[in-house]
GROMACS .gro file of C-alpha atoms in nm:
model
  476
    1UNK     CA    1  -0.164   0.073   0.297
    2UNK     CA    2  -0.027   0.019   0.107
    3UNK     CA    3   0.006   0.133   0.393
    4UNK     CA    4  -0.231   0.053   0.515
    5UNK     CA    5  -0.398  -0.192   0.282
    6UNK     CA    6  -0.671  -0.450   0.307
    7UNK     CA    7  -0.618  -0.825   0.309
    8UNK     CA    8  -0.638  -0.907  -0.058
    9UNK     CA    9  -0.754  -1.250  -0.161
   10UNK     CA   10  -0.575  -1.410  -0.452
   11UNK     CA   11  -0.624  -1.778  -0.490
   12UNK     CA   12  -0.437  -1.983  -0.746
   13UNK     CA   13  -0.111  -2.046  -0.919
   14UNK     CA   14  -0.208  -1.939  -1.270
   15UNK     CA   15  -0.313  -1.584  -1.354
   16UNK     CA   16  -0.630  -1.693  -1.531
   17UNK     CA   17  -0.738  -1.919  -1.245
   18UNK     CA   18  -0.658  -1.644  -0.999
   19UNK     CA   19  -0.851  -1.379  -1.188
   20UNK     CA   20  -1.149  -1.606  -1.218
   21UNK     CA   21  -1.156  -1.669  -0.847
   22UNK     CA   22  -1.056  -1.336  -0.693
   23UNK     CA   23  -1.279  -1.235  -0.403
   24UNK     CA   24  -1.295  -1.164  -0.034
   25UNK     CA   25  -1.176  -1.414   0.225
   26UNK     CA   26  -1.212  -1.397   0.600
   27UNK     CA   27  -0.906  -1.335   0.812
   28UNK     CA   28  -0.756  -1.538   1.093
   29UNK     CA   29  -0.535  -1.412   1.369
   30UNK     CA   30  -0.176  -1.465   1.470
   31UNK     CA   31  -0.286  -1.707   1.739
   32UNK     CA   32  -0.339  -1.968   1.472
   33UNK     CA   33   0.030  -1.973   1.382
   34UNK     CA   34   0.223  -2.289   1.451
   35UNK     CA   35   0.576  -2.226   1.327
   36UNK     CA   36   0.748  -2.273   1.661
   37UNK     CA   37   0.702  -2.385   2.018
   38UNK     CA   38   0.647  -2.146   2.307
   39UNK     CA   39   0.890  -2.338   2.523
   40UNK     CA   40   1.175  -2.235   2.297
   41UNK     CA   41   1.263  -2.580   2.161
   42UNK     CA   42   1.408  -2.575   1.813
   43UNK     CA   43   1.191  -2.694   1.528
   44UNK     CA   44   1.480  -2.732   1.285
   45UNK     CA   45   1.624  -3.072   1.203
   46UNK     CA   46   1.966  -3.178   1.088
   47UNK     CA   47   2.311  -3.076   1.201
   48UNK     CA   48   2.307  -2.743   1.018
   49UNK     CA   49   1.972  -2.641   1.168
   50UNK     CA   50   1.799  -2.655   0.830
   51UNK     CA   51   1.454  -2.814   0.842
   52UNK     CA   52   1.132  -2.810   1.038
   53UNK     CA   53   0.852  -2.560   0.984
   54UNK     CA   54   0.878  -2.191   0.893
   55UNK     CA   55   0.560  -1.993   0.944
   56UNK     CA   56   0.510  -1.674   0.745
   57UNK     CA   57   0.256  -1.424   0.876
   58UNK     CA   58   0.159  -1.320   0.524
   59UNK     CA   59  -0.200  -1.288   0.409
   60UNK     CA   60  -0.490  -1.469   0.242
   61UNK     CA   61  -0.347  -1.383  -0.099
   62UNK     CA   62  -0.055  -1.616  -0.017
   63UNK     CA   63  -0.271  -1.907   0.097
   64UNK     CA   64  -0.359  -2.174  -0.159
   65UNK     CA   65  -0.164  -1.982  -0.424
   66UNK     CA   66   0.134  -2.213  -0.463
   67UNK     CA   67   0.370  -1.989  -0.267
   68UNK     CA   68   0.547  -2.263  -0.067
   69UNK     CA   69   0.595  -2.466  -0.384
   70UNK     CA   70   0.740  -2.163  -0.564
   71UNK     CA   71   0.978  -2.100  -0.275
   72UNK     CA   72   1.096  -2.460  -0.286
   73UNK     CA   73   1.151  -2.430  -0.659
   74UNK     CA   74   1.357  -2.117  -0.586
   75UNK     CA   75   1.592  -2.307  -0.358
   76UNK     CA   76   1.435  -2.374  -0.018
   77UNK     CA   77   1.539  -2.727   0.087
   78UNK     CA   78   1.266  -2.990   0.090
   79UNK     CA   79   1.341  -3.053   0.458
   80UNK     CA   80   1.173  -2.719   0.536
   81UNK     CA   81   0.794  -2.696   0.555
   82UNK     CA   82   0.656  -2.349   0.479
   83UNK     CA   83   0.320  -2.241   0.619
   84UNK     CA   84   0.152  -1.922   0.499
   85UNK     CA   85  -0.078  -1.774   0.765
   86UNK     CA   86  -0.362  -1.526   0.716
   87UNK     CA   87  -0.341  -1.191   0.900
   88UNK     CA   88  -0.617  -0.956   1.018
   89UNK     CA   89  -0.779  -0.745   0.748
   90UNK     CA   90  -0.641  -0.402   0.838
   91UNK     CA   91  -0.271  -0.319   0.849
   92UNK     CA   92  -0.309  -0.159   1.192
   93UNK     CA   93  -0.460  -0.477   1.336
   94UNK     CA   94  -0.179  -0.683   1.188
   95UNK     CA   95   0.072  -0.444   1.345
   96UNK     CA   96  -0.090  -0.484   1.685
   97UNK     CA   97  -0.089  -0.863   1.667
   98UNK     CA   98   0.278  -0.866   1.572
   99UNK     CA   99   0.359  -0.630   1.858
  100UNK     CA  100   0.172  -0.856   2.100
  101UNK     CA  101   0.368  -1.159   1.977
  102UNK     CA  102   0.701  -0.977   2.005
  103UNK     CA  103   0.623  -0.847   2.355
  104UNK     CA  104   0.539  -1.202   2.459
  105UNK     CA  105   0.865  -1.329   2.303
  106UNK     CA  106   0.660  -1.576   2.102
  107UNK     CA  107   0.850  -1.797   1.860
  108UNK     CA  108   0.557  -1.761   1.619
  109UNK     CA  109   0.570  -1.644   1.345
  110UNK     CA  110   0.922  -1.700   1.209
  111UNK     CA  111   0.878  -1.448   0.927
  112UNK     CA  112   0.624  -1.171   0.882
  113UNK     CA  113   0.522  -0.928   0.611
  114UNK     CA  114   0.546  -0.583   0.767
  115UNK     CA  115   0.388  -0.270   0.623
  116UNK     CA  116   0.645  -0.019   0.500
  117UNK     CA  117   0.455   0.237   0.704
  118UNK     CA  118   0.533   0.079   1.041
  119UNK     CA  119   0.846  -0.131   0.987
  120UNK     CA  120   1.093   0.136   1.101
  121UNK     CA  121   0.937   0.173   1.450
  122UNK     CA  122   0.977  -0.204   1.496
  123UNK     CA  123   1.337  -0.181   1.376
  124UNK     CA  124   1.416   0.112   1.606
  125UNK     CA  125   1.285  -0.083   1.909
  126UNK     CA  126   1.495  -0.389   1.822
  127UNK     CA  127   1.183  -0.594   1.751
  128UNK     CA  128   1.310  -0.738   1.422
  129UNK     CA  129   1.626  -0.926   1.326
  130UNK     CA  130   1.919  -0.731   1.180
  131UNK     CA  131   1.966  -0.925   0.856
  132UNK     CA  132   2.314  -0.782   0.804
  133UNK     CA  133   2.426  -0.988   1.103
  134UNK     CA  134   2.249  -1.303   0.981
  135UNK     CA  135   2.280  -1.305   0.601
  136UNK     CA  136   2.587  -1.301   0.379
  137UNK     CA  137   2.740  -0.972   0.264
  138UNK     CA  138   2.678  -1.086  -0.092
  139UNK     CA  139   2.304  -1.129  -0.035
  140UNK     CA  140   2.268  -0.796   0.148
  141UNK     CA  141   2.453  -0.614  -0.131
  142UNK     CA  142   2.237  -0.786  -0.390
  143UNK     CA  143   1.916  -0.670  -0.223
  144UNK     CA  144   2.041  -0.313  -0.181
  145UNK     CA  145   2.159  -0.298  -0.542
  146UNK     CA  146   1.858  -0.463  -0.706
  147UNK     CA  147   1.565  -0.342  -0.495
  148UNK     CA  148   1.338  -0.040  -0.529
  149UNK     CA  149   1.541   0.212  -0.333
  150UNK     CA  150   1.249   0.383  -0.160
  151UNK     CA  151   1.143   0.040  -0.031
  152UNK     CA  152   1.497  -0.044   0.078
  153UNK     CA  153   1.505   0.271   0.291
  154UNK     CA  154   1.191   0.170   0.481
  155UNK     CA  155   1.361  -0.156   0.581
  156UNK     CA  156   1.680   0.003   0.718
  157UNK     CA  157   1.769   0.118   1.068
  158UNK     CA  158   1.727   0.497   1.069
  159UNK     CA  159   2.061   0.553   1.245
  160UNK     CA  160   2.292   0.268   1.143
  161UNK     CA  161   2.162   0.205   0.791
  162UNK     CA  162   2.165  -0.171   0.852
  163UNK     CA  163   1.911  -0.371   0.652
  164UNK     CA  164   1.652  -0.542   0.871
  165UNK     CA  165   1.382  -0.617   0.613
  166UNK     CA  166   1.380  -0.695   0.242
  167UNK     CA  167   1.112  -0.559   0.007
  168UNK     CA  168   0.839  -0.814  -0.062
  169UNK     CA  169   0.640  -0.595  -0.301
  170UNK     CA  170   0.594  -0.223  -0.361
  171UNK     CA  171   0.250  -0.078  -0.412
  172UNK     CA  172   0.102   0.250  -0.526
  173UNK     CA  173  -0.244   0.370  -0.624
  174UNK     CA  174  -0.401   0.457  -0.955
  175UNK     CA  175  -0.742   0.568  -1.070
  176UNK     CA  176  -0.935   0.279  -1.222
  177UNK     CA  177  -1.231   0.386  -1.432
  178UNK     CA  178  -1.503   0.260  -1.661
  179UNK     CA  179  -1.412   0.361  -2.012
  180UNK     CA  180  -1.757   0.265  -2.136
  181UNK     CA  181  -1.922   0.530  -1.917
  182UNK     CA  182  -1.675   0.798  -2.024
  183UNK     CA  183  -1.732   0.705  -2.389
  184UNK     CA  184  -2.104   0.752  -2.341
  185UNK     CA  185  -2.029   1.100  -2.204
  186UNK     CA  186  -1.831   1.196  -2.515
  187UNK     CA  187  -1.474   1.110  -2.418
  188UNK     CA  188  -1.260   0.920  -2.668
  189UNK     CA  189  -0.955   0.696  -2.695
  190UNK     CA  190  -0.750   1.011  -2.746
  191UNK     CA  191  -0.852   1.130  -2.397
  192UNK     CA  192  -0.778   0.791  -2.244
  193UNK     CA  193  -0.434   0.783  -2.405
  194UNK     CA  194  -0.352   1.133  -2.281
  195UNK     CA  195  -0.461   1.051  -1.927
  196UNK     CA  196  -0.217   0.758  -1.908
  197UNK     CA  197   0.084   0.988  -1.870
  198UNK     CA  198  -0.074   1.332  -1.831
  199UNK     CA  199  -0.353   1.301  -1.573
  200UNK     CA  200  -0.627   1.564  -1.556
  201UNK     CA  201  -0.641   1.821  -1.278
  202UNK     CA  202  -0.874   1.768  -0.984
  203UNK     CA  203  -1.112   2.017  -1.146
  204UNK     CA  204  -1.102   1.843  -1.487
  205UNK     CA  205  -1.126   1.500  -1.330
  206UNK     CA  206  -1.434   1.573  -1.119
  207UNK     CA  207  -1.605   1.745  -1.411
  208UNK     CA  208  -1.543   1.438  -1.629
  209UNK     CA  209  -1.664   1.197  -1.361
  210UNK     CA  210  -1.976   1.406  -1.310
  211UNK     CA  211  -2.056   1.394  -1.683
  212UNK     CA  212  -1.994   1.019  -1.701
  213UNK     CA  213  -2.209   0.959  -1.395
  214UNK     CA  214  -2.500   1.173  -1.508
  215UNK     CA  215  -2.670   0.914  -1.728
  216UNK     CA  216  -2.485   0.604  -1.605
  217UNK     CA  217  -2.624   0.296  -1.437
  218UNK     CA  218  -2.352   0.323  -1.171
  219UNK     CA  219  -2.470   0.422  -0.823
  220UNK     CA  220  -2.163   0.629  -0.735
  221UNK     CA  221  -1.923   0.864  -0.909
  222UNK     CA  222  -1.573   0.852  -0.759
  223UNK     CA  223  -1.506   0.620  -0.463
  224UNK     CA  224  -1.201   0.625  -0.238
  225UNK     CA  225  -1.087   0.545   0.116
  226UNK     CA  226  -1.175   0.807   0.381
  227UNK     CA  227  -1.240   0.601   0.693
  228UNK     CA  228  -1.077   0.692   1.024
  229UNK     CA  229  -0.790   0.444   0.984
  230UNK     CA  230  -0.420   0.438   0.907
  231UNK     CA  231  -0.475   0.438   0.531
  232UNK     CA  232  -0.636   0.783   0.539
  233UNK     CA  233  -0.334   0.939   0.712
  234UNK     CA  234  -0.054   0.773   0.522
  235UNK     CA  235  -0.206   0.747   0.183
  236UNK     CA  236  -0.531   0.903   0.067
  237UNK     CA  237  -0.492   1.231   0.255
  238UNK     CA  238  -0.117   1.238   0.188
  239UNK     CA  239  -0.200   1.241  -0.184
  240UNK     CA  240  -0.449   1.529  -0.153
  241UNK     CA  241  -0.203   1.713   0.070
  242UNK     CA  242   0.100   1.680  -0.156
  243UNK     CA  243  -0.082   1.752  -0.482
  244UNK     CA  244  -0.196   2.085  -0.336
  245UNK     CA  245   0.156   2.178  -0.226
  246UNK     CA  246   0.112   2.100   0.144
  247UNK     CA  247   0.335   1.887   0.363
  248UNK     CA  248   0.353   1.728   0.706
  249UNK     CA  249   0.699   1.864   0.785
  250UNK     CA  250   0.790   2.135   0.536
  251UNK     CA  251   0.940   1.916   0.265
  252UNK     CA  252   0.998   1.555   0.167
  253UNK     CA  253   1.353   1.577   0.306
  254UNK     CA  254   1.209   1.597   0.659
  255UNK     CA  255   0.977   1.299   0.639
  256UNK     CA  256   1.216   1.068   0.823
  257UNK     CA  257   1.333   1.323   1.080
  258UNK     CA  258   1.509   1.449   1.272
  259UNK     CA  259   1.220   1.432   1.517
  260UNK     CA  260   1.181   1.753   1.714
  261UNK     CA  261   1.404   1.952   1.479
  262UNK     CA  262   1.187   1.959   1.167
  263UNK     CA  263   0.915   2.220   1.105
  264UNK     CA  264   0.555   2.107   1.153
  265UNK     CA  265   0.357   2.251   0.859
  266UNK     CA  266   0.040   2.046   0.856
  267UNK     CA  267  -0.156   2.353   0.968
  268UNK     CA  268  -0.037   2.573   0.680
  269UNK     CA  269  -0.269   2.717   0.417
  270UNK     CA  270  -0.154   2.477   0.144
  271UNK     CA  271  -0.192   2.180   0.376
  272UNK     CA  272  -0.543   2.295   0.462
  273UNK     CA  273  -0.611   2.309   0.086
  274UNK     CA  274  -0.555   1.932   0.080
  275UNK     CA  275  -0.832   1.878   0.333
  276UNK     CA  276  -1.059   2.114   0.142
  277UNK     CA  277  -1.019   1.918  -0.183
  278UNK     CA  278  -1.120   1.597  -0.003
  279UNK     CA  279  -1.420   1.767   0.160
  280UNK     CA  280  -1.532   1.926  -0.167
  281UNK     CA  281  -1.521   1.589  -0.343
  282UNK     CA  282  -1.799   1.482  -0.106
  283UNK     CA  283  -1.988   1.801  -0.025
  284UNK     CA  284  -1.905   2.040  -0.313
  285UNK     CA  285  -1.898   2.349  -0.094
  286UNK     CA  286  -1.634   2.538  -0.294
  287UNK     CA  287  -1.382   2.542  -0.009
  288UNK     CA  288  -1.076   2.446  -0.214
  289UNK     CA  289  -0.881   2.700  -0.421
  290UNK     CA  290  -0.965   2.500  -0.734
  291UNK     CA  291  -1.310   2.417  -0.871
  292UNK     CA  292  -1.417   2.074  -0.748
  293UNK     CA  293  -1.742   1.905  -0.848
  294UNK     CA  294  -1.893   1.684  -0.578
  295UNK     CA  295  -1.864   1.331  -0.719
  296UNK     CA  296  -1.811   1.117  -0.408
  297UNK     CA  297  -2.076   0.988  -0.166
  298UNK     CA  298  -2.069   1.066   0.206
  299UNK     CA  299  -2.012   0.696   0.263
  300UNK     CA  300  -1.645   0.724   0.158
  301UNK     CA  301  -1.581   0.864   0.507
  302UNK     CA  302  -1.642   0.509   0.632
  303UNK     CA  303  -1.482   0.305   0.352
  304UNK     CA  304  -1.149   0.129   0.317
  305UNK     CA  305  -0.998  -0.063   0.024
  306UNK     CA  306  -1.219  -0.375   0.018
  307UNK     CA  307  -1.532  -0.156   0.019
  308UNK     CA  308  -1.439   0.049  -0.287
  309UNK     CA  309  -1.294  -0.256  -0.462
  310UNK     CA  310  -1.618  -0.451  -0.443
  311UNK     CA  311  -1.827  -0.146  -0.538
  312UNK     CA  312  -1.619  -0.072  -0.847
  313UNK     CA  313  -1.595  -0.436  -0.955
  314UNK     CA  314  -1.972  -0.469  -0.939
  315UNK     CA  315  -2.008  -0.175  -1.178
  316UNK     CA  316  -2.150   0.060  -0.916
  317UNK     CA  317  -1.887   0.334  -0.947
  318UNK     CA  318  -1.753   0.536  -1.238
  319UNK     CA  319  -1.402   0.553  -1.088
  320UNK     CA  320  -1.210   0.437  -0.785
  321UNK     CA  321  -0.878   0.516  -0.622
  322UNK     CA  322  -0.713   0.189  -0.523
  323UNK     CA  323  -0.385  -0.006  -0.526
  324UNK     CA  324  -0.229  -0.190  -0.817
  325UNK     CA  325  -0.370  -0.528  -0.711
  326UNK     CA  326  -0.723  -0.396  -0.772
  327UNK     CA  327  -0.653  -0.367  -1.144
  328UNK     CA  328  -0.642  -0.745  -1.171
  329UNK     CA  329  -0.965  -0.779  -0.976
  330UNK     CA  330  -1.150  -0.534  -1.200
  331UNK     CA  331  -1.009  -0.693  -1.515
  332UNK     CA  332  -1.150  -1.026  -1.402
  333UNK     CA  333  -1.493  -0.892  -1.307
  334UNK     CA  334  -1.528  -0.685  -1.625
  335UNK     CA  335  -1.439  -0.978  -1.852
  336UNK     CA  336  -1.740  -1.090  -2.054
  337UNK     CA  337  -1.943  -0.779  -1.967
  338UNK     CA  338  -2.006  -0.443  -2.135
  339UNK     CA  339  -1.780  -0.274  -1.881
  340UNK     CA  340  -1.439  -0.161  -2.009
  341UNK     CA  341  -1.150  -0.092  -1.773
  342UNK     CA  342  -0.928   0.213  -1.791
  343UNK     CA  343  -0.639   0.316  -1.566
  344UNK     CA  344  -0.480   0.656  -1.509
  345UNK     CA  345  -0.255   0.819  -1.249
  346UNK     CA  346  -0.415   1.023  -0.971
  347UNK     CA  347  -0.539   1.371  -1.065
  348UNK     CA  348  -0.296   1.658  -1.030
  349UNK     CA  349  -0.309   1.972  -0.821
  350UNK     CA  350  -0.087   2.283  -0.835
  351UNK     CA  351   0.202   2.066  -0.711
  352UNK     CA  352   0.143   1.781  -0.953
  353UNK     CA  353   0.012   1.424  -0.932
  354UNK     CA  354   0.136   1.230  -0.628
  355UNK     CA  355   0.086   0.870  -0.521
  356UNK     CA  356   0.132   0.726  -0.174
  357UNK     CA  357   0.414   0.478  -0.147
  358UNK     CA  358   0.271   0.153  -0.024
  359UNK     CA  359   0.412  -0.195  -0.004
  360UNK     CA  360   0.528  -0.464   0.234
  361UNK     CA  361   0.860  -0.598   0.358
  362UNK     CA  362   0.971  -0.943   0.470
  363UNK     CA  363   1.105  -0.940   0.826
  364UNK     CA  364   1.223  -1.197   1.080
  365UNK     CA  365   1.096  -1.243   1.435
  366UNK     CA  366   1.393  -1.213   1.676
  367UNK     CA  367   1.238  -1.488   1.891
  368UNK     CA  368   1.202  -1.738   1.606
  369UNK     CA  369   1.349  -2.074   1.705
  370UNK     CA  370   1.414  -2.169   1.342
  371UNK     CA  371   1.620  -1.880   1.209
  372UNK     CA  372   1.847  -2.089   0.986
  373UNK     CA  373   1.551  -2.227   0.793
  374UNK     CA  374   1.384  -1.884   0.788
  375UNK     CA  375   1.695  -1.742   0.621
  376UNK     CA  376   1.659  -1.997   0.342
  377UNK     CA  377   1.306  -1.871   0.281
  378UNK     CA  378   1.426  -1.508   0.273
  379UNK     CA  379   1.691  -1.590   0.011
  380UNK     CA  380   1.442  -1.774  -0.208
  381UNK     CA  381   1.186  -1.492  -0.171
  382UNK     CA  382   1.430  -1.253  -0.339
  383UNK     CA  383   1.473  -1.476  -0.644
  384UNK     CA  384   1.335  -1.365  -0.979
  385UNK     CA  385   1.139  -1.688  -1.016
  386UNK     CA  386   0.949  -1.643  -0.689
  387UNK     CA  387   0.883  -1.274  -0.746
  388UNK     CA  388   0.739  -1.355  -1.088
  389UNK     CA  389   0.517  -1.620  -0.932
  390UNK     CA  390   0.406  -1.373  -0.664
  391UNK     CA  391   0.304  -1.129  -0.938
  392UNK     CA  392   0.127  -1.398  -1.141
  393UNK     CA  393  -0.061  -1.544  -0.845
  394UNK     CA  394  -0.132  -1.235  -0.634
  395UNK     CA  395  -0.088  -0.934  -0.869
  396UNK     CA  396   0.181  -0.789  -0.642
  397UNK     CA  397   0.437  -0.578  -0.825
  398UNK     CA  398   0.797  -0.704  -0.818
  399UNK     CA  399   1.030  -0.510  -0.583
  400UNK     CA  400   1.303  -0.516  -0.848
  401UNK     CA  401   1.300  -0.261  -1.135
  402UNK     CA  402   1.474  -0.524  -1.350
  403UNK     CA  403   1.148  -0.722  -1.350
  404UNK     CA  404   0.927  -0.438  -1.474
  405UNK     CA  405   0.961  -0.573  -1.828
  406UNK     CA  406   0.785  -0.885  -1.699
  407UNK     CA  407   0.495  -0.667  -1.583
  408UNK     CA  408   0.488  -0.492  -1.920
  409UNK     CA  409   0.444  -0.827  -2.094
  410UNK     CA  410   0.154  -0.924  -1.870
  411UNK     CA  411  -0.180  -0.977  -2.039
  412UNK     CA  412  -0.359  -0.811  -1.748
  413UNK     CA  413  -0.119  -0.532  -1.652
  414UNK     CA  414   0.066  -0.468  -1.978
  415UNK     CA  415  -0.206  -0.243  -2.126
  416UNK     CA  416  -0.176  -0.014  -1.822
  417UNK     CA  417   0.202  -0.003  -1.799
  418UNK     CA  418   0.225   0.370  -1.881
  419UNK     CA  419   0.005   0.490  -1.591
  420UNK     CA  420   0.174   0.237  -1.361
  421UNK     CA  421   0.514   0.373  -1.460
  422UNK     CA  422   0.398   0.732  -1.409
  423UNK     CA  423   0.259   0.651  -1.065
  424UNK     CA  424   0.577   0.465  -0.964
  425UNK     CA  425   0.785   0.767  -1.065
  426UNK     CA  426   0.573   1.009  -0.861
  427UNK     CA  427   0.560   0.852  -0.516
  428UNK     CA  428   0.528   1.032  -0.184
  429UNK     CA  429   0.639   0.837   0.126
  430UNK     CA  430   0.472   0.876   0.462
  431UNK     CA  431   0.676   1.029   0.747
  432UNK     CA  432   0.776   0.693   0.891
  433UNK     CA  433   0.953   0.752   1.222
  434UNK     CA  434   0.920   0.612   1.573
  435UNK     CA  435   0.650   0.874   1.648
  436UNK     CA  436   0.450   0.828   1.329
  437UNK     CA  437   0.213   0.566   1.478
  438UNK     CA  438   0.081   0.823   1.728
  439UNK     CA  439   0.085   1.104   1.472
  440UNK     CA  440  -0.105   0.911   1.209
  441UNK     CA  441  -0.386   0.845   1.458
  442UNK     CA  442  -0.427   1.219   1.499
  443UNK     CA  443  -0.418   1.284   1.124
  444UNK     CA  444  -0.675   1.016   1.045
  445UNK     CA  445  -0.910   1.130   1.320
  446UNK     CA  446  -0.896   1.500   1.233
  447UNK     CA  447  -0.925   1.459   0.855
  448UNK     CA  448  -1.210   1.213   0.896
  449UNK     CA  449  -1.387   1.463   1.122
  450UNK     CA  450  -1.362   1.719   0.840
  451UNK     CA  451  -1.497   1.469   0.586
  452UNK     CA  452  -1.796   1.408   0.814
  453UNK     CA  453  -1.839   1.785   0.867
  454UNK     CA  454  -1.778   1.749   1.239
  455UNK     CA  455  -1.502   2.008   1.197
  456UNK     CA  456  -1.407   2.262   0.934
  457UNK     CA  457  -1.084   2.197   0.738
  458UNK     CA  458  -0.925   2.487   0.925
  459UNK     CA  459  -1.021   2.343   1.264
  460UNK     CA  460  -0.889   2.001   1.167
  461UNK     CA  461  -0.563   2.145   1.037
  462UNK     CA  462  -0.511   2.355   1.350
  463UNK     CA  463  -0.572   2.056   1.576
  464UNK     CA  464  -0.323   1.845   1.380
  465UNK     CA  465  -0.065   2.123   1.395
  466UNK     CA  466  -0.091   2.162   1.772
  467UNK     CA  467  -0.102   1.791   1.859
  468UNK     CA  468   0.181   1.690   1.624
  469UNK     CA  469   0.395   1.980   1.745
  470UNK     CA  470   0.351   1.853   2.100
  471UNK     CA  471   0.458   1.502   2.001
  472UNK     CA  472   0.763   1.636   1.820
  473UNK     CA  473   0.868   1.850   2.115
  474UNK     CA  474   0.826   1.567   2.363
  475UNK     CA  475   1.008   1.309   2.150
  476UNK     CA  476   1.282   1.550   2.043
   0.00000   0.00000   0.00000
């Protein structure tokens, strides 16, 4: 979100203080940034250009969480002031505000967190700084060697392979569930242990949720994100699609192109199966080739991440599909109550259990008038000390596999390391190309229409096939 994620609010330096205070915060727009001057005058001070203010279009989870202090401790000179700025709530809105700023050649912001789902189109248009021309060879090699490789690829130019953006944090979904409700339905610790690395099938999962929900005080069974927005196309539907053996473009090898030369297979029978599973979760009409019990409310067709997060944390759902950050939120809300948190990978279909690759990258505005200072922030961001602080304060996974042992030792995340590891090893990227922004709009609209029973799964799949084929032919 992902892809395609909500604006998560994390609010303190220590994990315990953060967990106690996690909640929703309103968003402010890019217009509030103040990292540079529109007349192009340099904000840096000193002969080497190091100093002044660096604004980072980040998110509410970075505000009042000690991020600037941690960056200074990681090596940013004291002459540089770092301002973390809140973005809009949805990833698509943040993308639009950044595009508006770039088109206007605004010097604000200096740095921006870009969704891995739409970074490449910005890179391909020349709307971000080529870091290989700005940073040392040693630093670039370090990032490429140490970073999560699937994240590295989403920050590289699709033709030249140059690195434009460094991974800020990867993300992937899991199923978070109430163990107490499953216990009441007859499930045991043995089941919970098995699910950590061997998730149930969609049929087994929905049957279990239905049993747990039958006599529970929770209002809903399984909640997830089905609204007509970018997260449905890139993430939630992508997971249904891939688990059932379907694909956007034939195979994972074609996700990044070549545009116009790859087969469009979103209208195939197996791809349609993915839509049918999602529809059956809500309506239980027996459309999918596997038995699915209806365990999701119609309202999921209008929900995104903050909606399901608040519902689950309040105890009003048996299970939810959400990103890794939501584990910390639930752990906090469940503390001191009778609710017990469990985590498992997503259910599996005939093609296995697949998890959408989410996450965000740190990129530089080409019109920043304080690039030298911004580069100091980028270098510090990649340090182990800052990435540990980011995890402690905001529950964002480190983008370096070498730091996974730090996650394993975490009081909050350590107990769920096995399902997190399974999910991280079974990721499905979105087809991020220059035409994906227009294609994802089609996917989200058509799948959402099927969820709302405005179209049949077959009608939605056919419409996607025809419209995406047309885009491929025109762009190719």
